Amino acid sequence: QAAAQMQTALSIQDLGQLYHKPLRDSEGTIVICTVNYTHSPKSISVLNSRWLPLGKLSKRAPPAPDANISEILMSTIQEQITYHQVSSIRLPRGLYLAYLKMRSCVDLLQVLVPAKSPNVPPHCKIRDNP
């Protein structure tokens, strides 16, 4: 229901790629973020809002441990954009050997992936594909 309301409010259908980490603040608020490329900022009309250059947002200091969710969101914008860019890079054609590196505990299971290609598991290229 929240996604449908956001699509209606922004007048777009594609909300973008989900960011892999939900953001949480000290009050228990959870925000699930999506990142999407906009060809023209004028095509998205939101009342009572304005576009800011990314440089202004990146100059802000990192949030304190008791920061509210808007401060946490502002401090992670560059990380979210970088994740979106590197996760859309495709591997060249070829034969690859992939493996899973996992870390687990009682209530958590993590699959470890390379930072420069978070959309694929750790791998090594065997040969080119003709």
mmCIF file of C-alpha atoms in Angstrom:
data_model
loop_
_atom_site.group_PDB
_atom_site.id
_atom_site.type_symbol
_atom_site.label_atom_id
_atom_site.label_comp_id
_atom_site.label_asym_id
_atom_site.label_seq_id
_atom_site.Cartn_x
_atom_site.Cartn_y
_atom_site.Cartn_z
ATOM 1 C CA GLN A 1 0.000 0.000 0.000
ATOM 2 C CA ALA A 2 2.878 2.385 0.799
ATOM 3 C CA ALA A 3 4.503 1.667 -2.584
ATOM 4 C CA ALA A 4 1.242 2.386 -4.426
ATOM 5 C CA GLN A 5 0.836 5.670 -2.568
ATOM 6 C CA MET A 6 4.402 6.648 -3.416
ATOM 7 C CA GLN A 7 3.840 5.820 -7.106
ATOM 8 C CA THR A 8 0.733 7.987 -7.125
ATOM 9 C CA ALA A 9 2.377 10.871 -5.259
ATOM 10 C CA LEU A 10 5.441 10.928 -7.550
ATOM 11 C CA SER A 11 3.491 10.123 -10.763
ATOM 12 C CA ILE A 12 5.886 7.293 -11.668
ATOM 13 C CA GLN A 13 5.474 3.522 -11.895
ATOM 14 C CA ASP A 14 9.086 2.368 -11.441
ATOM 15 C CA LEU A 15 10.222 3.242 -7.915
ATOM 16 C CA GLY A 16 13.703 1.850 -8.534
ATOM 17 C CA GLN A 17 15.977 -0.713 -6.917
ATOM 18 C CA LEU A 18 15.604 -1.577 -3.247
ATOM 19 C CA TYR A 19 18.576 -0.688 -1.065
ATOM 20 C CA HIS A 20 19.769 -3.825 0.710
ATOM 21 C CA LYS A 21 19.863 -2.407 4.262
ATOM 22 C CA PRO A 22 16.782 -0.990 5.992
ATOM 23 C CA LEU A 23 17.587 2.182 7.939
ATOM 24 C CA ARG A 24 16.739 2.257 11.658
ATOM 25 C CA ASP A 25 16.899 5.005 14.233
ATOM 26 C CA SER A 26 16.975 4.937 18.037
ATOM 27 C CA GLU A 27 13.190 5.361 18.256
ATOM 28 C CA GLY A 28 12.538 2.173 16.289
ATOM 29 C CA THR A 29 11.566 3.829 12.998
ATOM 30 C CA ILE A 30 12.436 1.679 9.980
ATOM 31 C CA VAL A 31 12.769 3.067 6.441
ATOM 32 C CA ILE A 32 13.157 0.896 3.348
ATOM 33 C CA CYS A 33 14.802 2.910 0.565
ATOM 34 C CA THR A 34 14.667 2.636 -3.205
ATOM 35 C CA VAL A 35 17.142 4.223 -5.614
ATOM 36 C CA ASN A 36 16.203 5.180 -9.154
ATOM 37 C CA TYR A 37 17.727 7.253 -11.948
ATOM 38 C CA THR A 38 15.644 10.230 -13.070
ATOM 39 C CA HIS A 39 16.101 11.441 -16.633
ATOM 40 C CA SER A 40 14.425 14.763 -15.912
ATOM 41 C CA PRO A 41 13.738 16.107 -12.411
ATOM 42 C CA LYS A 42 10.887 18.162 -13.866
ATOM 43 C CA SER A 43 9.049 14.955 -14.788
ATOM 44 C CA ILE A 44 8.547 14.204 -11.088
ATOM 45 C CA SER A 45 6.269 16.734 -9.485
ATOM 46 C CA VAL A 46 6.052 16.699 -5.717
ATOM 47 C CA LEU A 47 4.261 19.491 -3.912
ATOM 48 C CA ASN A 48 6.202 21.485 -1.320
ATOM 49 C CA SER A 49 9.593 20.065 -2.301
ATOM 50 C CA ARG A 50 12.674 21.143 -4.204
ATOM 51 C CA TRP A 51 15.711 19.493 -5.749
ATOM 52 C CA LEU A 52 19.125 20.014 -4.118
ATOM 53 C CA PRO A 53 22.574 19.440 -5.592
ATOM 54 C CA LEU A 54 24.192 16.283 -4.244
ATOM 55 C CA GLY A 55 27.222 18.320 -3.154
ATOM 56 C CA LYS A 56 25.180 20.140 -0.524
ATOM 57 C CA LEU A 57 23.945 16.891 0.970
ATOM 58 C CA SER A 58 27.371 15.237 1.083
ATOM 59 C CA LYS A 59 28.899 18.081 3.147
ATOM 60 C CA ARG A 60 26.845 17.174 6.186
ATOM 61 C CA ALA A 61 28.522 15.481 9.149
ATOM 62 C CA PRO A 62 27.838 11.822 9.988
ATOM 63 C CA PRO A 63 24.832 11.336 12.271
ATOM 64 C CA ALA A 64 25.099 10.907 16.025
ATOM 65 C CA PRO A 65 24.091 7.552 17.570
ATOM 66 C CA ASP A 66 20.773 9.063 18.704
ATOM 67 C CA ALA A 67 20.028 10.725 15.326
ATOM 68 C CA ASN A 68 16.541 10.742 13.868
ATOM 69 C CA ILE A 69 15.717 8.870 10.674
ATOM 70 C CA SER A 70 15.975 11.917 8.386
ATOM 71 C CA GLU A 71 19.586 12.557 9.494
ATOM 72 C CA ILE A 72 20.459 8.894 8.992
ATOM 73 C CA LEU A 73 18.849 8.934 5.545
ATOM 74 C CA MET A 74 20.755 12.066 4.510
ATOM 75 C CA SER A 75 24.065 10.603 5.681
ATOM 76 C CA THR A 76 23.603 7.385 3.670
ATOM 77 C CA ILE A 77 22.561 8.934 0.343
ATOM 78 C CA GLN A 78 26.029 8.675 -1.246
ATOM 79 C CA GLU A 79 26.412 5.069 -0.063
ATOM 80 C CA GLN A 80 23.018 4.182 -1.568
ATOM 81 C CA ILE A 81 23.859 5.823 -4.900
ATOM 82 C CA THR A 82 27.227 4.042 -5.056
ATOM 83 C CA TYR A 83 25.574 0.698 -4.268
ATOM 84 C CA HIS A 84 23.011 1.302 -7.027
ATOM 85 C CA GLN A 85 25.747 2.100 -9.572
ATOM 86 C CA VAL A 86 28.034 -0.858 -8.813
ATOM 87 C CA SER A 87 25.212 -3.381 -8.485
ATOM 88 C CA SER A 88 24.068 -2.686 -12.039
ATOM 89 C CA ILE A 89 27.459 -3.582 -13.576
ATOM 90 C CA ARG A 90 27.200 -6.864 -15.461
ATOM 91 C CA LEU A 91 29.905 -9.475 -15.804
ATOM 92 C CA PRO A 92 31.356 -9.988 -19.290
ATOM 93 C CA ARG A 93 30.328 -13.168 -21.098
ATOM 94 C CA GLY A 94 32.238 -16.231 -19.995
ATOM 95 C CA LEU A 95 32.330 -19.279 -17.766
ATOM 96 C CA TYR A 96 32.587 -18.445 -14.062
ATOM 97 C CA LEU A 97 33.011 -20.458 -10.906
ATOM 98 C CA ALA A 98 31.000 -18.907 -8.083
ATOM 99 C CA TYR A 99 30.923 -19.835 -4.418
ATOM 100 C CA LEU A 100 28.995 -18.714 -1.370
ATOM 101 C CA LYS A 101 30.669 -17.261 1.680
ATOM 102 C CA MET A 102 28.256 -17.266 4.569
ATOM 103 C CA ARG A 103 28.265 -16.130 8.155
ATOM 104 C CA SER A 104 25.531 -17.218 10.514
ATOM 105 C CA CYS A 105 24.405 -17.034 14.102
ATOM 106 C CA VAL A 106 21.210 -17.953 15.922
ATOM 107 C CA ASP A 107 18.928 -15.354 14.309
ATOM 108 C CA LEU A 108 20.965 -14.104 11.326
ATOM 109 C CA LEU A 109 22.298 -15.506 8.067
ATOM 110 C CA GLN A 110 24.563 -13.343 5.902
ATOM 111 C CA VAL A 111 25.867 -14.034 2.411
ATOM 112 C CA LEU A 112 29.145 -12.172 1.888
ATOM 113 C CA VAL A 113 29.674 -10.523 -1.502
ATOM 114 C CA PRO A 114 32.455 -8.353 -2.951
ATOM 115 C CA ALA A 115 32.021 -4.613 -2.355
ATOM 116 C CA LYS A 116 32.743 -3.743 -5.995
ATOM 117 C CA SER A 117 30.085 -6.131 -7.349
ATOM 118 C CA PRO A 118 27.364 -6.671 -4.734
ATOM 119 C CA ASN A 119 24.928 -8.173 -7.239
ATOM 120 C CA VAL A 120 26.968 -11.366 -7.808
ATOM 121 C CA PRO A 121 28.464 -13.897 -5.400
ATOM 122 C CA PRO A 122 32.264 -14.199 -5.110
ATOM 123 C CA HIS A 123 33.561 -15.759 -8.320
ATOM 124 C CA CYS A 124 36.524 -16.351 -10.588
ATOM 125 C CA LYS A 125 36.497 -16.404 -14.372
ATOM 126 C CA ILE A 126 37.441 -19.746 -15.935
ATOM 127 C CA ARG A 127 37.382 -18.782 -19.616
ATOM 128 C CA ASP A 128 35.833 -16.446 -22.173
ATOM 129 C CA ASN A 129 32.645 -17.488 -23.889
ATOM 130 C CA PRO A 130 33.041 -17.370 -27.690
#
